[in-house]
PDB file of C-alpha atoms and ligand atoms in Angstrom:
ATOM      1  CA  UNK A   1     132.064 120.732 106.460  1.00  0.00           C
ATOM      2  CA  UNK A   2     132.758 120.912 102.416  1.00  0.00           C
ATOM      3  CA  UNK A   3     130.591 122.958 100.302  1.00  0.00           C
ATOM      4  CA  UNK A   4     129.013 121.424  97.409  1.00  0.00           C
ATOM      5  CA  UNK A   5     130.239 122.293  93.964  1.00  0.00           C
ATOM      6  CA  UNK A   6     130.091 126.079  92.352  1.00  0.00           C
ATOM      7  CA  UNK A   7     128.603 124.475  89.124  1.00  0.00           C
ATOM      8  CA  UNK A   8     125.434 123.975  91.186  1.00  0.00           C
ATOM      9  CA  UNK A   9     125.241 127.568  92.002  1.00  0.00           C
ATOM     10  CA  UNK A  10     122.872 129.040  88.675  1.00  0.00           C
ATOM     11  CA  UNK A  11     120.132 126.655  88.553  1.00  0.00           C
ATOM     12  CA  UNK A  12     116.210 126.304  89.224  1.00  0.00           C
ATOM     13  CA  UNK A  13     113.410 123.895  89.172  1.00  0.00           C
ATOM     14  CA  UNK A  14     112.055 123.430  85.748  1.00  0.00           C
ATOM     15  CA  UNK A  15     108.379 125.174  84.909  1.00  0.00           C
ATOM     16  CA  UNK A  16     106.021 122.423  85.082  1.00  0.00           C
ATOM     17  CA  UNK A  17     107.881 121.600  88.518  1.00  0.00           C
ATOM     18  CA  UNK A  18     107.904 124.999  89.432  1.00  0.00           C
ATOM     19  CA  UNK A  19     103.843 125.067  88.735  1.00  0.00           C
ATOM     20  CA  UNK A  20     103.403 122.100  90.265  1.00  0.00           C
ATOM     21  CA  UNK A  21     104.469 123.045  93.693  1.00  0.00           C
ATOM     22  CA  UNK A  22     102.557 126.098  93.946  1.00  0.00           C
ATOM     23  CA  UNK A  23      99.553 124.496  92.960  1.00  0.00           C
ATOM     24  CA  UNK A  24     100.109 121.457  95.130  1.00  0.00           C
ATOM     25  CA  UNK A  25     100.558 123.887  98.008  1.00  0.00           C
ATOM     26  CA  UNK A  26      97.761 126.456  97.189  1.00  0.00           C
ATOM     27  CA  UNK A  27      95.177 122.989  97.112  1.00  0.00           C
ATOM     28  CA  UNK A  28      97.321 121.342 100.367  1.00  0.00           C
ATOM     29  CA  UNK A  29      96.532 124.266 102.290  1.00  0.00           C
ATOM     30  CA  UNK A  30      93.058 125.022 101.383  1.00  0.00           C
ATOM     31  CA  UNK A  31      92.104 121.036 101.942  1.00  0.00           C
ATOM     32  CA  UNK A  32      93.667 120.970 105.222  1.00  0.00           C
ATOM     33  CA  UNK A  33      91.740 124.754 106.222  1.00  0.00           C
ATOM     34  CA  UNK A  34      88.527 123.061 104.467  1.00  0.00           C
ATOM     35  CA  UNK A  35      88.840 119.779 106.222  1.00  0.00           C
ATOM     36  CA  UNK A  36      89.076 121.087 109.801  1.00  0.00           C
ATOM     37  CA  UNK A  37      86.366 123.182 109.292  1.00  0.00           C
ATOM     38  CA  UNK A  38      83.879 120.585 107.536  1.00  0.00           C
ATOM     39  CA  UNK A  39      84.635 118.420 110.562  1.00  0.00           C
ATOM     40  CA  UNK A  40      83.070 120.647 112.623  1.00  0.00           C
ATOM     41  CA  UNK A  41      79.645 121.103 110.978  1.00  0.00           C
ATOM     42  CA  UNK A  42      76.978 119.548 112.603  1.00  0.00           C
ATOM     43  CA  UNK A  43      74.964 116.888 111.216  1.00  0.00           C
ATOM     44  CA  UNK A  44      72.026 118.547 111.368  1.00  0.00           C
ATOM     45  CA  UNK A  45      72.898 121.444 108.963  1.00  0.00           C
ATOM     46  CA  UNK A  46      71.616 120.699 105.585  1.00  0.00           C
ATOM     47  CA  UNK A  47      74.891 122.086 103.676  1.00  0.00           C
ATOM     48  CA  UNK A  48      77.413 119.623 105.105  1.00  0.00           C
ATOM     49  CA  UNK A  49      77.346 117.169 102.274  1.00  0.00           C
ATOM     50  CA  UNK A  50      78.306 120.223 100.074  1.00  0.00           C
ATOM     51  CA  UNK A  51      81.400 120.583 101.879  1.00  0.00           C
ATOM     52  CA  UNK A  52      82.274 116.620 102.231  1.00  0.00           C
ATOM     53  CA  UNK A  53      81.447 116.248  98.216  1.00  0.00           C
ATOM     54  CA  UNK A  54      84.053 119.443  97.500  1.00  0.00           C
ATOM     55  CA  UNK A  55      86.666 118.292 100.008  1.00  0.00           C
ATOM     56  CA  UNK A  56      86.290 114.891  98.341  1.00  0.00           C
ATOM     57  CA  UNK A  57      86.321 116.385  94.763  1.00  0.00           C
ATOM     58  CA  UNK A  58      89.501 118.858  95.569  1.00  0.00           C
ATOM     59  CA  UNK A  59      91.267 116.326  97.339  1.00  0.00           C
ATOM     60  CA  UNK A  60      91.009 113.487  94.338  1.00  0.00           C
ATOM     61  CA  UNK A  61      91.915 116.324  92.373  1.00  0.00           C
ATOM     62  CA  UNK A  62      95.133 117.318  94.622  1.00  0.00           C
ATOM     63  CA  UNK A  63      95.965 113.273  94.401  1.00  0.00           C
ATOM     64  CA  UNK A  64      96.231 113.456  90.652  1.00  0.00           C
ATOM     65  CA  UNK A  65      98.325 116.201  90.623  1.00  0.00           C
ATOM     66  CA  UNK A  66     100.496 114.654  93.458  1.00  0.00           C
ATOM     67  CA  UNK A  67     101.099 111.640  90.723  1.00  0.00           C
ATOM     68  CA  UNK A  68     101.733 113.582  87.846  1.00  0.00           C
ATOM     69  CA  UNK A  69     104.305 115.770  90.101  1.00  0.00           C
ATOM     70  CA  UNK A  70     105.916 112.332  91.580  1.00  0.00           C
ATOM     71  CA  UNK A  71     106.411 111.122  88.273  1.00  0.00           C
ATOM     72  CA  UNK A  72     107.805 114.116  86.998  1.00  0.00           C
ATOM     73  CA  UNK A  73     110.559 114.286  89.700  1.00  0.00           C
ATOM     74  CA  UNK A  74     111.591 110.733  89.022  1.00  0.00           C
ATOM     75  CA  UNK A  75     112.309 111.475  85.178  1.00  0.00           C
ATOM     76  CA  UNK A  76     114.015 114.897  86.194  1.00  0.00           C
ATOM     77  CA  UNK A  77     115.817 114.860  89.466  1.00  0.00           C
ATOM     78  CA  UNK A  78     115.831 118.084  91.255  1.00  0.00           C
ATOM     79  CA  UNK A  79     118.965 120.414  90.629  1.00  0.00           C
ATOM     80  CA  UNK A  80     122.029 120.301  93.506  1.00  0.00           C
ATOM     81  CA  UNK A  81     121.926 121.931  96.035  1.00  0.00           C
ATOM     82  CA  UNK A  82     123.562 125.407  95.343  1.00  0.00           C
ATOM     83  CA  UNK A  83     127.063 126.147  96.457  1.00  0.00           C
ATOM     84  CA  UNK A  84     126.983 127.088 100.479  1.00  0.00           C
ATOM     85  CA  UNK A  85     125.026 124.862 101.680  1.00  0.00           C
ATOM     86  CA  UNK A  86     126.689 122.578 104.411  1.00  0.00           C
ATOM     87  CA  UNK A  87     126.145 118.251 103.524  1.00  0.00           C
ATOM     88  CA  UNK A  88     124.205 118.492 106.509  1.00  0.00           C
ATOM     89  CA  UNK A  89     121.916 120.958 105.517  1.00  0.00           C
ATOM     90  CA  UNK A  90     121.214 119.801 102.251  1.00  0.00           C
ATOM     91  CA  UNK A  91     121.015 116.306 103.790  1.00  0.00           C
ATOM     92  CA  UNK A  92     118.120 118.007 106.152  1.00  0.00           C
ATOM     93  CA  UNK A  93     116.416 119.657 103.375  1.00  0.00           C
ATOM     94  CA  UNK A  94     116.369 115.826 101.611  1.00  0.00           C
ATOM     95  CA  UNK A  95     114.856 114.355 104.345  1.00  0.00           C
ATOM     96  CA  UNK A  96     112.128 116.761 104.785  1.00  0.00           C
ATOM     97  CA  UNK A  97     111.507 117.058 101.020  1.00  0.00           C
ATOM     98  CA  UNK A  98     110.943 113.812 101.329  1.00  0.00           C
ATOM     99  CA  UNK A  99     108.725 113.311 104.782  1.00  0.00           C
ATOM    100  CA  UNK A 100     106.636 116.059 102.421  1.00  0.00           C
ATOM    101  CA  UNK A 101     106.176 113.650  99.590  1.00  0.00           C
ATOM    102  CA  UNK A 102     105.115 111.063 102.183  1.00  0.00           C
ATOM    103  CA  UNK A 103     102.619 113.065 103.514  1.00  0.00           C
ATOM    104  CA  UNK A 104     101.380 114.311 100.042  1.00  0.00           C
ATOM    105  CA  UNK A 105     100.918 110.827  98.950  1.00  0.00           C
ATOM    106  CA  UNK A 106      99.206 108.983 101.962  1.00  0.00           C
ATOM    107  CA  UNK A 107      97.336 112.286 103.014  1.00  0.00           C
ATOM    108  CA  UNK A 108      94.839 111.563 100.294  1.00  0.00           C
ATOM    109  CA  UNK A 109      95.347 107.919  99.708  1.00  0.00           C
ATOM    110  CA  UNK A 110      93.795 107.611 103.501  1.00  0.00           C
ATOM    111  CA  UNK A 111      91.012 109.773 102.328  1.00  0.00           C
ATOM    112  CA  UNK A 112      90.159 108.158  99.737  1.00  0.00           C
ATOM    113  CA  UNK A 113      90.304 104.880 101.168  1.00  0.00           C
ATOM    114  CA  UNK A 114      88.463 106.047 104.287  1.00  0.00           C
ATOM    115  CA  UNK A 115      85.579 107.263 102.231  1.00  0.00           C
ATOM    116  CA  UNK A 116      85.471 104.030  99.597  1.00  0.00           C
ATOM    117  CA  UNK A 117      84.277 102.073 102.628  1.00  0.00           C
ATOM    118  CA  UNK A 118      81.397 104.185 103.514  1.00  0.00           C
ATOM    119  CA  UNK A 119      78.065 104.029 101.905  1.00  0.00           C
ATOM    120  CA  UNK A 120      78.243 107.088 100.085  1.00  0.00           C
ATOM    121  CA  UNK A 121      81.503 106.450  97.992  1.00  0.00           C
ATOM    122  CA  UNK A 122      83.390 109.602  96.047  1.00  0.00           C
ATOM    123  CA  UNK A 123      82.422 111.066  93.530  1.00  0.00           C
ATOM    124  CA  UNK A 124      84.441 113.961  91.654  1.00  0.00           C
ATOM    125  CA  UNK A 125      82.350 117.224  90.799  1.00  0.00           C
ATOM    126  CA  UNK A 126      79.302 115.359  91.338  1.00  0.00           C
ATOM    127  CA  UNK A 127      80.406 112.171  89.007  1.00  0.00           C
ATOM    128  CA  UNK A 128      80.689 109.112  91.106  1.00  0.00           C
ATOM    129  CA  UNK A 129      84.103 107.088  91.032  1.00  0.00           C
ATOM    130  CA  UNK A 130      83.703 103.583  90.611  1.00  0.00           C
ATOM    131  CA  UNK A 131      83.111 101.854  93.788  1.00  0.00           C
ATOM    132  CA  UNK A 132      85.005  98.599  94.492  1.00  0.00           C
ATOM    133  CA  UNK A 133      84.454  98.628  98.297  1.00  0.00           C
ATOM    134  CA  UNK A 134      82.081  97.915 100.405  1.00  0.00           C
ATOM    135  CA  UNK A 135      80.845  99.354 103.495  1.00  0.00           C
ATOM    136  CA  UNK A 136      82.914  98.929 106.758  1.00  0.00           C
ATOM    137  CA  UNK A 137      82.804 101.027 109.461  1.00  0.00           C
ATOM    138  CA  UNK A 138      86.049  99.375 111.200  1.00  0.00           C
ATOM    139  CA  UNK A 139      87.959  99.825 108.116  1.00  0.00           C
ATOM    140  CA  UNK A 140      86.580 103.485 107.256  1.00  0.00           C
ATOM    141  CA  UNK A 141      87.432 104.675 111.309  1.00  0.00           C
ATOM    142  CA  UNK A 142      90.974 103.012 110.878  1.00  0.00           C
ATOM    143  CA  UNK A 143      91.527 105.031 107.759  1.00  0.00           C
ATOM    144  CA  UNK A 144      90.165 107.856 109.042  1.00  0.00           C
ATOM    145  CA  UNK A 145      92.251 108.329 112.026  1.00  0.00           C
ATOM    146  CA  UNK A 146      95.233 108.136 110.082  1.00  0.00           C
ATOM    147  CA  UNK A 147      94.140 110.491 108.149  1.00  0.00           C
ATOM    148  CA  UNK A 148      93.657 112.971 110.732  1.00  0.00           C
ATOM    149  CA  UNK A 149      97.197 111.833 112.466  1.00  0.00           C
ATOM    150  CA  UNK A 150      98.823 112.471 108.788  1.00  0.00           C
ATOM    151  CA  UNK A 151      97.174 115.854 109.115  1.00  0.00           C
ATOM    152  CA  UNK A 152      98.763 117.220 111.953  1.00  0.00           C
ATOM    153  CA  UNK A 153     102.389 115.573 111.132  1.00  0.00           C
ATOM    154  CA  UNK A 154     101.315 117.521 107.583  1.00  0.00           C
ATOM    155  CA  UNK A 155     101.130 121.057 109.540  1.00  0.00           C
ATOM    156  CA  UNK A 156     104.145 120.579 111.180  1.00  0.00           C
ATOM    157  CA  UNK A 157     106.396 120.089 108.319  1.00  0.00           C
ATOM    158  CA  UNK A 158     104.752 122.437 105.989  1.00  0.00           C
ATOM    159  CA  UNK A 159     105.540 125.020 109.406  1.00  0.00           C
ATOM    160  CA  UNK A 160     109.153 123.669 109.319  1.00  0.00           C
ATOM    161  CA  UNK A 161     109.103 123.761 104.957  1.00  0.00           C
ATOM    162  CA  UNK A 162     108.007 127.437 105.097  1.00  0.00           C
ATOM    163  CA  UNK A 163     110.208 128.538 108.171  1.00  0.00           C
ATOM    164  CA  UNK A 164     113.616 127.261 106.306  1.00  0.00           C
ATOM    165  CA  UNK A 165     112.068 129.262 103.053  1.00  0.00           C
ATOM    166  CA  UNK A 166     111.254 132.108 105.113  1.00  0.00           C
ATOM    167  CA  UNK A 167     115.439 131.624 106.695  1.00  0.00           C
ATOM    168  CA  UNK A 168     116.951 131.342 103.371  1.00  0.00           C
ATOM    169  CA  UNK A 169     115.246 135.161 101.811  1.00  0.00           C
ATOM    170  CA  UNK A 170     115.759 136.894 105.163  1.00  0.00           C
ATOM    171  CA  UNK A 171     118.983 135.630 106.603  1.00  0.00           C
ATOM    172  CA  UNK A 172     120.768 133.820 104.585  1.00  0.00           C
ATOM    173  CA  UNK A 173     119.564 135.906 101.636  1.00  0.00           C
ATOM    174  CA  UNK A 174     121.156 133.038  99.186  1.00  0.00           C
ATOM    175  CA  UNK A 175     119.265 131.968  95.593  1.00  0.00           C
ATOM    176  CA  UNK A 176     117.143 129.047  97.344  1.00  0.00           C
ATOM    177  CA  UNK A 177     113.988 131.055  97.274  1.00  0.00           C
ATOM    178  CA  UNK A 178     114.653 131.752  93.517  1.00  0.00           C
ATOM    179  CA  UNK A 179     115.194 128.440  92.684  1.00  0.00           C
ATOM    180  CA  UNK A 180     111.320 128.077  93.439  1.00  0.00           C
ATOM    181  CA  UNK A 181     110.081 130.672  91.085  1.00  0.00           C
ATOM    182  CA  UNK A 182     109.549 131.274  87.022  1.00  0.00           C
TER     183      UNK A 182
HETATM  184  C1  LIG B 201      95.576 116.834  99.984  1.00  0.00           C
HETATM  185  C2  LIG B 201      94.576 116.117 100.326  1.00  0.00           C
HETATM  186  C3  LIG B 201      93.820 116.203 101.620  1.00  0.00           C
HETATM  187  C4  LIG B 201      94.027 116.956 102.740  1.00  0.00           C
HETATM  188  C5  LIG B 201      95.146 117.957 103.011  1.00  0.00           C
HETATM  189  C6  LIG B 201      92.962 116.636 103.674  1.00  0.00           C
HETATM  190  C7  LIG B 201      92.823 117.181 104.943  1.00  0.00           C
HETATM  191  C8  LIG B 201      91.802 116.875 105.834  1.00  0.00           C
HETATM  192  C9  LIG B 201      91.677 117.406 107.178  1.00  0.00           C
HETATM  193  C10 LIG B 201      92.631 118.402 107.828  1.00  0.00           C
HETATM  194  C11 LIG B 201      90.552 116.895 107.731  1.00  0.00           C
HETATM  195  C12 LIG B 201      89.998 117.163 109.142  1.00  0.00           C
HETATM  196  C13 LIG B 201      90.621 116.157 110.084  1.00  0.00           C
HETATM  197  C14 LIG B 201      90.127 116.239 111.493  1.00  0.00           C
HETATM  198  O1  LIG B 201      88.937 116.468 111.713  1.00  0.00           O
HETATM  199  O2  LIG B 201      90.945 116.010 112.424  1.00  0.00           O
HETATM  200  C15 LIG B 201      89.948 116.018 106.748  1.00  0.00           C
HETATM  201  C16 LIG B 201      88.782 115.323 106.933  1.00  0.00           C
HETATM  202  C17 LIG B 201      88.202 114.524 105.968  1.00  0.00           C
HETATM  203  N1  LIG B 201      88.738 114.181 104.744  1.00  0.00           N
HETATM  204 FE1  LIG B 201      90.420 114.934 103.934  1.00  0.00          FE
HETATM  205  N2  LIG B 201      92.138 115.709 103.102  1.00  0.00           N
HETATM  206  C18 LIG B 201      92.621 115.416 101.845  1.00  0.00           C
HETATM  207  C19 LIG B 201      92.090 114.531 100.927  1.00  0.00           C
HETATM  208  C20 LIG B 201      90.910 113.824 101.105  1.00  0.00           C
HETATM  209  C21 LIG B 201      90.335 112.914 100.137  1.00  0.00           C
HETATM  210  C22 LIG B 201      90.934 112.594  98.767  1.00  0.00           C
HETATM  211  C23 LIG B 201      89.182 112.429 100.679  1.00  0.00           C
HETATM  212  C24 LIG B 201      88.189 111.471 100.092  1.00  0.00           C
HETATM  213  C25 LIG B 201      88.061 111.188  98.821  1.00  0.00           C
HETATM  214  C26 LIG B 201      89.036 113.026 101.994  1.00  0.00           C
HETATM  215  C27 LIG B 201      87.982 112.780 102.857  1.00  0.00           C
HETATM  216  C28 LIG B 201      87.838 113.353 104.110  1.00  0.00           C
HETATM  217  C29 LIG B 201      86.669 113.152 104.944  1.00  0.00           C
HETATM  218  C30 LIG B 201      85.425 112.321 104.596  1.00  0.00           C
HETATM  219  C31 LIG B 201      86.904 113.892 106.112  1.00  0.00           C
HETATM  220  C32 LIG B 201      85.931 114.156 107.279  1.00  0.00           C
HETATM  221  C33 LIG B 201      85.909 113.197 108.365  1.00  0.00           C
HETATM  222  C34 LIG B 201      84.812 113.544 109.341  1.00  0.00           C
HETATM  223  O3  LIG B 201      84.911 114.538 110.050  1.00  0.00           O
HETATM  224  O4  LIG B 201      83.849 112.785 109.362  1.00  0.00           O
HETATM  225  N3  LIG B 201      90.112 113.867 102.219  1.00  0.00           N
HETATM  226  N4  LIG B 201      90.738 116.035 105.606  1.00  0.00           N
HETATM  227  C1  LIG B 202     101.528 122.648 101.292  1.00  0.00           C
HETATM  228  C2  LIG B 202     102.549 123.335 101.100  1.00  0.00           C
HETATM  229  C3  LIG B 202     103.864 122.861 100.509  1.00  0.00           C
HETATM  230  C4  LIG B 202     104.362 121.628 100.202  1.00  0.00           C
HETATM  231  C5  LIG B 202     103.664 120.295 100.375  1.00  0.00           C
HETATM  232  C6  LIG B 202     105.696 121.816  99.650  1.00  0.00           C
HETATM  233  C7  LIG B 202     106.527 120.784  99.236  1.00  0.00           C
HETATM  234  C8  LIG B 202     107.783 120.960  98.693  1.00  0.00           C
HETATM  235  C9  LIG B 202     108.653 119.899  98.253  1.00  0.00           C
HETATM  236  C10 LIG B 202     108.336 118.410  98.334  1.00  0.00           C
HETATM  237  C11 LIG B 202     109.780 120.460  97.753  1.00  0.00           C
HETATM  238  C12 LIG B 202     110.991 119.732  97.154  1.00  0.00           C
HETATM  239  C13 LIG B 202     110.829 119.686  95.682  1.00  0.00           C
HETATM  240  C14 LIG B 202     111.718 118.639  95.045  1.00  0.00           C
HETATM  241  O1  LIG B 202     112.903 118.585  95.327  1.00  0.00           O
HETATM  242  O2  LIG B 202     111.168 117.880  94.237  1.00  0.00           O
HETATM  243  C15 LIG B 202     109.637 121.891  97.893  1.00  0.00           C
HETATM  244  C16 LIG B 202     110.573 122.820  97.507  1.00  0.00           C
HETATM  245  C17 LIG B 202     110.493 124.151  97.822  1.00  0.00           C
HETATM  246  N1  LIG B 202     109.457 124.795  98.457  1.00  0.00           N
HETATM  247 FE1  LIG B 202     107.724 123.977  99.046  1.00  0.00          FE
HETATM  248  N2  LIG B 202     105.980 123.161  99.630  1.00  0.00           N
HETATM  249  C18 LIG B 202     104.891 123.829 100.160  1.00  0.00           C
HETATM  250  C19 LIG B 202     104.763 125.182 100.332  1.00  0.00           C
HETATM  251  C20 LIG B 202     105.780 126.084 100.173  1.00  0.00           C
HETATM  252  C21 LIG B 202     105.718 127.481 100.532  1.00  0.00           C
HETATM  253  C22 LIG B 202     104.481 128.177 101.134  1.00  0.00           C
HETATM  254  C23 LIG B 202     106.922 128.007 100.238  1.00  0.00           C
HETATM  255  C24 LIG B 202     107.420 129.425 100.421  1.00  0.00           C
HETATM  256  C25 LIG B 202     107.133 130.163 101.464  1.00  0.00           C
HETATM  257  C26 LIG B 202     107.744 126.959  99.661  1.00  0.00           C
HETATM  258  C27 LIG B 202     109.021 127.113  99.193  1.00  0.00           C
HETATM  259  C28 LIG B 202     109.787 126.129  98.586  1.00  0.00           C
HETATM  260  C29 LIG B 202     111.095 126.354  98.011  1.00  0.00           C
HETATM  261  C30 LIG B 202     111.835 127.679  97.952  1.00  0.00           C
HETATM  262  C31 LIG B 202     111.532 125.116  97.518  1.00  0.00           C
HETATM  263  C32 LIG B 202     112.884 124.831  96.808  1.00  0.00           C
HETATM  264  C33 LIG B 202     113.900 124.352  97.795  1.00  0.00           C
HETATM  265  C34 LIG B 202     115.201 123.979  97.111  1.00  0.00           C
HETATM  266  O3  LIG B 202     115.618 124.646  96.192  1.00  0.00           O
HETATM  267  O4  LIG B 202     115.809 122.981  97.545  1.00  0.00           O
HETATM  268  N3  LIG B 202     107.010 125.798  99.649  1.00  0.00           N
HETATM  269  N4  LIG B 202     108.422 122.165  98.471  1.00  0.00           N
END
């Protein structure tokens, strides 16, 4: 298996990437803790909507930042991986960098679109978005379910994301972990 080049050994993520993750993550995690809970509220409680309107607000919120992040990856690619790690292994880390993205993106795009086709629309912080939709039950369900399906593919990578951190300061004790911080 050929290493990849020593040149690759001294770098890190830029700062605004470097913010951007942590942030990402701190919101990712709180919306999915917020969203399971939420979901179990009964209807009859008076301080549900609170909940829906903040998971709404947060999760508009996390969608922006998703963007901005997105777009800042495409105009500065990531550094190489650093010297050590196998082709396969950086080849894995690729693919689930990416399957994160996916999930990142379409986690609150179904959301979103889910809750555009219900009567009450979004708004963020109490501001409501413009609404182009219209009310469809069918079309809010469909969107909902993937949303929930998206969830639990979410948990298992972001189990799988942290794990291989986790591997890389304990075991393999290499510069991976670093890359990741200020
Ligand atoms: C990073 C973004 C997001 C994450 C991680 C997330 C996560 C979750 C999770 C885990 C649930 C519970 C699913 C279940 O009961 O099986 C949920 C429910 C829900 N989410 Fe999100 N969500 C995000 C963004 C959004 C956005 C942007 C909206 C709408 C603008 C939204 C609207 C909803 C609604 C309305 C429910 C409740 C469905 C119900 O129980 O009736 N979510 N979300
Ligand atoms: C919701 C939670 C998280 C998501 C969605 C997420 C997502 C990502 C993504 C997409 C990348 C690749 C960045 C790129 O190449 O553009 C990345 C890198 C990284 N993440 Fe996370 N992350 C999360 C939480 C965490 C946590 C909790 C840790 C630490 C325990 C962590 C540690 C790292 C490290 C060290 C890297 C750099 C890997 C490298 O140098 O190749 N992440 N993360």
């Amino acid at each position: 298996m050929s290493a990849l080049p020593a040149s690759a050994d001294k770098v890190r993520y830029a700062l605004p990437a470097i913010a951007l993750h942590w942030l990402i993550a701190l919101l990712i995690i709180g919306m999915l803790c917020l969203g399971y809970y939420m979901a179990d509220i009964p209807k009859s409680i008076p301080g549900r909507a609170v909940y829906f309107n903040l998971h709404k607000s947060l999760g508009v919120l996390a969608g922006a930042l998703i963007l901005l992040r997105l777009g800042w990856r495409l105009a500065y690619p990531p550094p190489a991986p650093p010297r050590g790690i196998s082709r396969p292994m950086a080849r894995a880390a690729q693919w689930s960098h990416g399957l994160l993205y996916l999930c990142m993106v379409l986690q609150p795009a179904t959301g979103y679109l889910s809750s555009s086709f219900n009567k009450y629309g979004v708004r963020l912080f109490g501001l409501a978005l413009p609404k182009w939709a219209w009310e469809d039950k069918h079309l809010r369900e469909l969107f909902m379910a993937y949303h929930q399906l998206i969830a639990i593919a979410f948990i298992a990578l972001i189990a799988i994301h942290v794990l291989a951190a986790c591997k890389h300061v304990l075991i393999d004790r290499d510069r991976i972990f670093g890359r990741m911080l200020p």
